[in-house]
Short mmCIF file of C-alpha atoms and ligand atoms in Angstrom, two decimals:
data_model
loop_
_atom_site.label_atom_id
_atom_site.label_comp_id
_atom_site.label_asym_id
_atom_site.label_seq_id
_atom_site.Cartn_x
_atom_site.Cartn_y
_atom_site.Cartn_z
CA TYR A 1 -0.11 -0.12 -0.08
CA GLN A 2 0.86 3.35 -0.97
CA GLY A 3 0.38 6.24 2.02
CA LYS A 4 -1.04 9.36 0.88
CA HIS A 5 -2.00 12.32 2.78
CA GLY A 6 -5.42 13.36 2.68
CA PRO A 7 -6.85 16.57 3.65
CA THR A 8 -6.96 16.50 7.24
CA GLY A 9 -3.63 15.35 7.34
CA VAL A 10 -4.50 11.83 7.58
CA VAL A 11 -2.59 9.32 5.94
CA VAL A 12 -5.02 7.65 3.61
CA TYR A 13 -4.00 4.13 2.21
CA GLU A 14 -4.34 3.42 -1.38
CA GLU A 15 -4.01 0.06 -3.35
CA SER A 16 -1.15 -0.19 -5.12
CA ALA A 17 0.26 -2.49 -8.08
CA ALA A 18 3.16 -3.23 -6.69
CA ARG A 19 2.05 -4.86 -3.35
CA PRO A 20 4.55 -5.69 -0.63
CA ALA A 21 5.51 -8.85 0.49
CA THR A 22 4.05 -8.77 3.83
CA ASP A 23 0.66 -8.25 2.24
CA SER A 24 0.92 -12.20 1.32
CA LEU A 25 1.65 -12.86 4.91
CA VAL A 26 -2.02 -10.92 5.73
CA LEU A 27 -3.37 -13.14 2.86
CA GLN A 28 -2.35 -15.75 3.94
CA ARG A 29 -4.00 -15.44 7.24
CA GLU A 30 -6.92 -14.25 6.09
CA LEU A 31 -7.14 -17.20 3.73
CA ARG A 32 -6.79 -19.37 6.26
CA ARG A 33 -9.69 -18.05 8.03
CA ALA A 34 -11.82 -18.01 4.87
CA ILE A 35 -11.50 -21.59 4.15
CA ALA A 36 -12.60 -22.38 7.70
CA ASP A 37 -15.69 -19.74 7.83
CA ASP A 38 -16.98 -20.77 4.66
CA GLN A 39 -15.65 -17.85 2.50
CA LEU A 40 -14.96 -19.56 -0.10
CA LEU A 41 -17.63 -20.52 -3.32
CA LEU A 42 -18.05 -22.42 -6.31
CA GLN A 43 -19.33 -21.29 -9.63
CA TYR A 44 -19.75 -23.77 -12.35
CA GLN A 45 -19.33 -23.26 -16.26
CA PRO A 46 -20.86 -26.79 -18.17
CA LYS A 47 -18.67 -28.32 -20.83
CA LEU A 48 -21.01 -29.18 -23.82
CA HIS A 49 -21.19 -31.96 -26.39
CA LEU A 50 -20.16 -30.16 -29.57
CA SER A 51 -22.37 -32.13 -31.63
CA THR A 52 -25.56 -32.16 -28.93
CA GLY A 53 -25.25 -29.42 -27.63
CA GLN A 54 -25.74 -31.65 -24.15
CA VAL A 55 -24.28 -30.67 -21.00
CA SER A 56 -21.24 -33.69 -20.31
CA CYS A 57 -19.77 -31.88 -17.40
CA VAL A 58 -19.26 -29.10 -15.43
CA GLU A 59 -16.24 -27.91 -14.14
CA ALA A 60 -15.97 -26.00 -10.57
CA LEU A 61 -14.38 -22.47 -10.54
CA VAL A 62 -13.41 -21.60 -6.82
CA ARG A 63 -13.99 -18.02 -5.84
CA TRP A 64 -13.31 -16.02 -2.34
CA GLN A 65 -16.28 -14.03 -1.11
CA HIS A 66 -13.80 -11.56 0.93
CA PRO A 67 -15.49 -9.50 3.57
CA GLU A 68 -14.00 -6.24 2.49
CA ARG A 69 -12.54 -6.60 -1.27
CA GLY A 70 -15.79 -8.29 -2.26
CA LEU A 71 -15.94 -11.53 -5.08
CA LEU A 72 -12.10 -12.29 -5.87
CA PRO A 73 -11.19 -14.46 -8.64
CA PRO A 74 -8.79 -17.35 -8.20
CA ILE A 75 -6.04 -15.17 -9.65
CA ASP A 76 -6.38 -13.26 -6.58
CA PHE A 77 -5.64 -15.46 -4.14
CA LEU A 78 -4.18 -19.14 -5.47
CA PRO A 79 -0.63 -18.24 -6.45
CA VAL A 80 -0.52 -17.29 -2.55
CA ALA A 81 -2.91 -20.59 -1.49
CA GLU A 82 -0.10 -22.70 -3.97
CA ARG A 83 2.95 -21.11 -2.66
CA SER A 84 1.97 -22.35 1.15
CA GLU A 85 0.39 -25.53 2.75
CA LEU A 86 -3.01 -24.07 2.41
CA ILE A 87 -3.45 -25.53 -0.87
CA GLU A 88 -4.18 -28.59 0.80
CA PRO A 89 -7.11 -27.29 2.63
CA LEU A 90 -8.47 -25.16 0.10
CA THR A 91 -8.75 -28.29 -2.51
CA ARG A 92 -10.41 -30.46 0.10
CA TRP A 93 -12.93 -28.02 0.38
CA VAL A 94 -13.77 -27.45 -2.78
CA LEU A 95 -13.71 -31.15 -3.60
CA ARG A 96 -15.95 -31.62 -0.91
CA GLN A 97 -18.42 -28.80 -2.09
CA ALA A 98 -18.32 -29.71 -5.58
CA LEU A 99 -19.24 -33.66 -5.02
CA THR A 100 -21.89 -32.71 -2.90
CA ASP A 101 -23.52 -30.26 -5.41
CA CYS A 102 -22.83 -33.03 -8.03
CA ALA A 103 -24.84 -35.18 -5.53
CA ARG A 104 -27.38 -33.05 -6.05
CA TRP A 105 -27.82 -32.47 -9.62
CA ALA A 106 -28.04 -36.10 -9.66
CA GLU A 107 -30.94 -36.04 -7.35
CA ALA A 108 -32.63 -33.71 -9.70
CA GLY A 109 -32.45 -35.53 -12.53
CA ARG A 110 -29.07 -34.44 -14.04
CA PRO A 111 -26.28 -36.75 -13.55
CA TRP A 112 -23.76 -34.75 -15.08
CA SER A 113 -20.09 -35.23 -13.96
CA VAL A 114 -18.09 -32.65 -11.65
CA ALA A 115 -14.34 -31.19 -12.77
CA VAL A 116 -12.43 -29.86 -9.97
CA ASN A 117 -9.27 -28.28 -11.11
CA VAL A 118 -6.65 -29.50 -8.75
CA SER A 119 -2.62 -27.88 -8.50
CA ALA A 120 0.63 -29.60 -8.88
CA ARG A 121 1.19 -29.77 -5.28
CA ASN A 122 -1.65 -31.74 -4.59
CA LEU A 123 -0.43 -34.48 -6.67
CA ALA A 124 2.68 -34.39 -4.62
CA THR A 125 1.70 -37.07 -2.55
CA LEU A 126 -0.05 -40.19 -2.04
CA GLU A 127 -2.17 -39.23 0.84
CA PHE A 128 -4.53 -36.92 -1.93
CA VAL A 129 -5.91 -40.35 -2.96
CA GLU A 130 -6.67 -41.16 0.01
CA VAL A 131 -8.72 -37.77 0.27
CA VAL A 132 -10.64 -38.17 -3.30
CA ARG A 133 -11.35 -41.51 -2.06
CA GLU A 134 -12.90 -40.63 1.20
CA THR A 135 -14.38 -37.47 -0.45
CA LEU A 136 -16.39 -39.74 -2.80
CA ALA A 137 -17.11 -42.34 -0.30
CA ALA A 138 -18.73 -39.49 2.11
CA THR A 139 -20.72 -37.83 -0.90
CA ALA A 140 -21.77 -41.05 -2.56
CA VAL A 141 -20.64 -40.03 -5.72
CA PRO A 142 -19.29 -42.84 -8.01
CA PRO A 143 -15.76 -42.01 -9.07
CA GLU A 144 -17.00 -42.48 -12.60
CA ARG A 145 -18.25 -39.07 -12.21
CA LEU A 146 -15.18 -37.01 -10.88
CA TYR A 147 -12.95 -35.32 -13.43
CA LEU A 148 -9.30 -33.82 -11.96
CA GLU A 149 -8.18 -31.45 -13.97
CA ILE A 150 -4.58 -31.06 -13.97
CA THR A 151 -2.36 -28.28 -15.70
CA GLU A 152 0.53 -29.13 -17.78
CA THR A 153 2.92 -27.80 -15.51
CA ALA A 154 2.01 -30.28 -13.08
CA VAL A 155 2.57 -32.75 -15.24
CA ALA A 156 6.23 -31.74 -15.96
CA PHE A 157 6.29 -31.13 -11.71
CA ASP A 158 8.03 -33.70 -10.23
CA ALA A 159 6.88 -36.44 -12.81
CA GLY A 160 7.42 -39.25 -11.48
CA GLN A 161 5.55 -38.97 -8.03
CA VAL A 162 2.51 -37.11 -10.11
CA ARG A 163 2.29 -40.00 -12.39
CA GLU A 164 1.97 -42.41 -9.92
CA VAL A 165 -0.72 -40.26 -8.11
CA VAL A 166 -2.69 -39.98 -11.45
CA GLU A 167 -2.23 -43.73 -12.03
CA ARG A 168 -3.76 -44.43 -8.67
CA LEU A 169 -6.29 -41.75 -9.25
CA ALA A 170 -7.26 -43.83 -12.58
CA GLU A 171 -7.18 -46.93 -10.97
CA ILE A 172 -10.15 -46.25 -8.54
CA GLY A 173 -12.51 -44.81 -11.61
CA ILE A 174 -11.56 -41.20 -11.84
CA SER A 175 -10.93 -39.26 -15.26
CA VAL A 176 -7.85 -37.13 -15.20
CA SER A 177 -7.64 -34.07 -17.83
CA VAL A 178 -4.56 -31.82 -18.74
CA ASP A 179 -5.86 -28.27 -18.69
CA ASP A 180 -4.60 -25.51 -20.40
CA PHE A 181 -2.96 -27.64 -23.41
CA GLY A 182 -0.48 -26.31 -25.55
CA VAL A 183 0.95 -23.36 -23.35
CA GLY A 184 3.03 -25.56 -20.83
CA TYR A 185 5.87 -28.34 -21.36
CA THR A 186 4.27 -31.51 -20.96
CA GLY A 187 6.47 -33.80 -23.26
CA LEU A 188 4.31 -36.31 -25.38
CA SER A 189 6.37 -39.25 -23.59
CA GLN A 190 4.95 -37.94 -20.29
CA LEU A 191 1.77 -37.67 -21.79
CA ARG A 192 1.65 -41.29 -23.39
CA ALA A 193 2.80 -42.69 -20.13
CA MET A 194 0.24 -41.14 -18.13
CA SER A 195 -3.81 -42.69 -17.57
CA ILE A 196 -5.27 -39.18 -19.37
CA ARG A 197 -8.73 -39.30 -20.14
CA GLU A 198 -9.26 -35.66 -21.59
CA ILE A 199 -7.12 -32.87 -23.12
CA LYS A 200 -8.41 -29.32 -22.49
CA ILE A 201 -7.19 -27.17 -25.52
CA ASP A 202 -6.02 -23.46 -23.76
CA ARG A 203 -8.29 -20.63 -24.39
CA ALA A 204 -5.31 -18.41 -26.01
CA PHE A 205 -5.64 -21.08 -29.48
CA ILE A 206 -9.25 -20.63 -29.30
CA ALA A 207 -10.00 -17.03 -29.03
CA ASN A 208 -8.70 -16.04 -32.54
CA LEU A 209 -9.30 -19.09 -34.34
CA GLU A 210 -11.39 -17.03 -36.81
CA GLU A 211 -8.60 -14.41 -37.97
CA SER A 212 -5.51 -17.01 -37.42
CA GLN A 213 -4.61 -19.87 -39.88
CA GLN A 214 -1.35 -20.83 -37.38
CA ASP A 215 -3.91 -21.32 -34.88
CA ARG A 216 -6.41 -23.18 -36.67
CA ALA A 217 -3.54 -25.51 -37.52
CA ILE A 218 -2.78 -26.15 -34.21
CA VAL A 219 -5.55 -27.14 -32.86
CA ALA A 220 -6.56 -29.47 -35.57
CA SER A 221 -3.20 -30.82 -34.67
CA VAL A 222 -4.18 -31.08 -30.99
CA ILE A 223 -7.40 -32.84 -31.89
CA ASP A 224 -5.86 -35.55 -33.61
CA LEU A 225 -2.93 -35.67 -31.03
CA ALA A 226 -5.70 -36.28 -28.52
CA HIS A 227 -7.70 -38.73 -30.41
CA GLY A 228 -4.47 -40.70 -31.39
CA LEU A 229 -3.45 -41.14 -27.42
CA GLY A 230 -7.30 -42.59 -26.89
CA CYS A 231 -8.17 -39.08 -25.00
CA THR A 232 -11.48 -37.03 -25.93
CA VAL A 233 -10.92 -33.19 -26.44
CA THR A 234 -12.45 -29.86 -25.23
CA ALA A 235 -11.97 -26.75 -26.36
CA GLU A 236 -11.89 -23.73 -23.72
CA GLY A 237 -12.97 -20.04 -24.52
CA VAL A 238 -15.17 -20.66 -26.83
CA GLU A 239 -17.52 -17.11 -27.56
CA THR A 240 -18.83 -17.36 -30.39
CA GLN A 241 -20.93 -19.65 -32.73
CA GLN A 242 -18.73 -19.45 -35.96
CA VAL A 243 -15.78 -20.88 -33.58
CA ALA A 244 -18.26 -23.48 -31.90
CA ASP A 245 -19.09 -24.51 -35.43
CA TRP A 246 -15.91 -24.65 -36.57
CA LEU A 247 -14.34 -26.68 -33.66
CA ALA A 248 -17.23 -29.15 -34.16
CA ASP A 249 -16.51 -29.55 -38.06
CA ALA A 250 -12.54 -30.46 -37.10
CA GLY A 251 -13.98 -32.86 -34.80
CA CYS A 252 -13.52 -31.40 -31.30
CA ASP A 253 -16.11 -33.21 -29.21
CA HIS A 254 -16.76 -30.76 -26.40
CA GLY A 255 -16.21 -26.74 -25.39
CA GLN A 256 -16.98 -24.26 -22.77
CA GLY A 257 -16.79 -20.92 -22.87
CA TYR A 258 -19.12 -17.87 -22.45
CA LEU A 259 -20.63 -18.20 -25.59
CA TRP A 260 -23.33 -21.23 -23.50
CA LEU A 261 -22.52 -19.76 -20.11
CA ARG A 262 -20.24 -17.70 -17.63
CA PRO A 263 -19.11 -19.49 -14.30
CA SER A 264 -22.42 -19.32 -12.45
CA PRO A 265 -24.19 -20.62 -8.90
CA TRP A 266 -24.98 -24.15 -8.86
CA GLN A 267 -28.81 -23.80 -9.20
CA GLU A 268 -28.15 -21.77 -12.50
CA ILE A 269 -26.64 -24.48 -14.21
CA VAL A 270 -29.43 -25.81 -16.39
CA PRO A 271 -29.41 -27.76 -19.68
CA ALA A 272 -29.65 -26.15 -23.18
CA GLY A 273 -32.83 -26.03 -24.43
CA GLU A 274 -34.57 -25.89 -20.79
CA ALA A 275 -35.80 -22.53 -19.32
CA SER A 276 -34.43 -20.64 -16.34
CA GLY A 277 -37.79 -20.96 -14.84
CA THR A 278 -36.60 -24.72 -14.10
CA ALA A 279 -33.57 -23.67 -11.56
CA LEU A 280 -32.76 -25.77 -9.04
CA PRO A 281 -32.78 -24.63 -5.67
CA ALA A 282 -30.44 -23.21 -2.83
CA SER A 283 -27.37 -25.00 -2.67
CA PRO A 284 -26.85 -26.02 0.94
CA ALA A 285 -23.46 -25.81 2.43
CA PRO A 286 -21.99 -29.72 2.53
P1 LIG B 301 -9.23 -23.40 -15.94
O1 LIG B 301 -9.38 -24.40 -15.22
O2 LIG B 301 -8.37 -22.76 -16.96
O3 LIG B 301 -10.28 -22.19 -16.08
C1 LIG B 301 -10.88 -21.66 -17.19
C2 LIG B 301 -10.75 -19.71 -16.69
O4 LIG B 301 -11.62 -19.47 -17.95
C3 LIG B 301 -12.21 -19.49 -15.59
O5 LIG B 301 -11.27 -18.53 -15.27
C4 LIG B 301 -13.14 -19.29 -16.61
O6 LIG B 301 -13.90 -18.38 -16.10
C5 LIG B 301 -12.70 -18.35 -17.77
N1 LIG B 301 -13.41 -18.70 -18.76
C6 LIG B 301 -14.18 -19.61 -19.18
N2 LIG B 301 -15.08 -19.35 -20.38
C7 LIG B 301 -14.41 -18.26 -20.88
C8 LIG B 301 -14.35 -17.49 -22.45
O7 LIG B 301 -15.33 -17.98 -23.21
N3 LIG B 301 -13.70 -16.29 -22.25
C9 LIG B 301 -12.90 -16.26 -21.44
N4 LIG B 301 -12.25 -14.95 -21.68
N5 LIG B 301 -12.42 -16.85 -20.13
C10 LIG B 301 -13.39 -17.73 -19.57
P2 LIG B 301 -11.36 -18.30 -13.68
O8 LIG B 301 -12.55 -18.73 -13.23
O9 LIG B 301 -10.93 -16.95 -13.29
O10 LIG B 301 -10.35 -19.44 -13.23
C11 LIG B 301 -8.90 -19.06 -13.75
C12 LIG B 301 -7.89 -20.40 -13.07
O11 LIG B 301 -7.77 -20.65 -11.93
C13 LIG B 301 -8.31 -21.56 -13.59
O12 LIG B 301 -8.09 -22.18 -15.32
C14 LIG B 301 -8.27 -22.59 -12.71
O13 LIG B 301 -6.50 -22.84 -13.51
C15 LIG B 301 -7.64 -21.78 -11.45
N6 LIG B 301 -8.76 -22.32 -10.74
C16 LIG B 301 -10.03 -22.14 -10.49
N7 LIG B 301 -10.74 -22.86 -9.32
C17 LIG B 301 -9.97 -24.01 -9.18
C18 LIG B 301 -9.39 -24.55 -7.86
O14 LIG B 301 -10.68 -24.71 -7.35
N8 LIG B 301 -8.07 -24.98 -7.42
C19 LIG B 301 -7.27 -24.74 -8.53
N9 LIG B 301 -6.49 -25.49 -7.75
N10 LIG B 301 -7.35 -23.95 -9.19
C20 LIG B 301 -8.58 -23.60 -9.46
MG1 LIG B 302 -9.59 -26.15 -15.75
MG1 LIG B 303 -8.01 -24.21 -18.87
MG1 LIG B 304 -6.61 -21.80 -18.11
#
């Protein structure tokens, strides 16, 4: 924060772009309390089958309802969580809430899968496999309904350990997705060696598909690569119908993006074609 003298000589603090390091300690302490006090919340964004428009899966995206600063996006607090041990309770909270909501969709006749983002640090120890197993059991969600999205950076991070954790997760029936594909450093041999169910093409390649012949070439190759590896492929960040049509023609399986729905509260996720009057009742905490 930068101090500034107000008209009365009182120092007024303004937020500065360059925040001092102590700020991240304050943030850590606040975030620890936020996790315990249920200040986190999830918004959801559906993945749709490009050929049918049906919802196949719904991705959970965490937010923090900060008491003074309002609703914070993950970029404002995830880096701090990932640099500390706080990513562990944060991921446990997200997993528990997402699976609770998944069970409620199923009760409402919408047996969608749910996708949870996990950080590299979560995959560093086999203990995470137990956390997942216990949460599935506690919420009575079948493992086939859970996707865990890991970034390419996580795949590259201590590949040996991550690979073993991913194998154990696949053994219990969970699907593993590689998120943000194309912007990281996954070696193709690492990808081949792991039980990956889905590849999600990063939004960076989707945003300018219409103008960029290079991006179209990259996306077409990633679709072939994914299918060649036996994976399904999802395009992130689809914002226009033209892009959705191009992707469907190119054989992309699923799409996700503002074209269909922005990340929204649990009860607002309704399948394409259903009126919003059929919105689900409010979600109780787990
Ligand atoms: P991601 O998993 O790749 O999620 C997609 C991001 O793109 C989300 O941003 C989403 O709101 C945004 N998005 C979706 N469709 C569109 C679109 O059509 N156009 C544009 N411009 N953006 C779109 P968000 O919610 O801010 O999340 C950012 C990242 O934070 C996520 O990227 C994910 O890596 C991470 N994240 C979110 N929730 C969690 C969580 O619970 N745990 C962990 N470890 N990471 C999370
Ligand atoms: Mg994701
Ligand atoms: Mg992504
Ligand atoms: Mg992303």
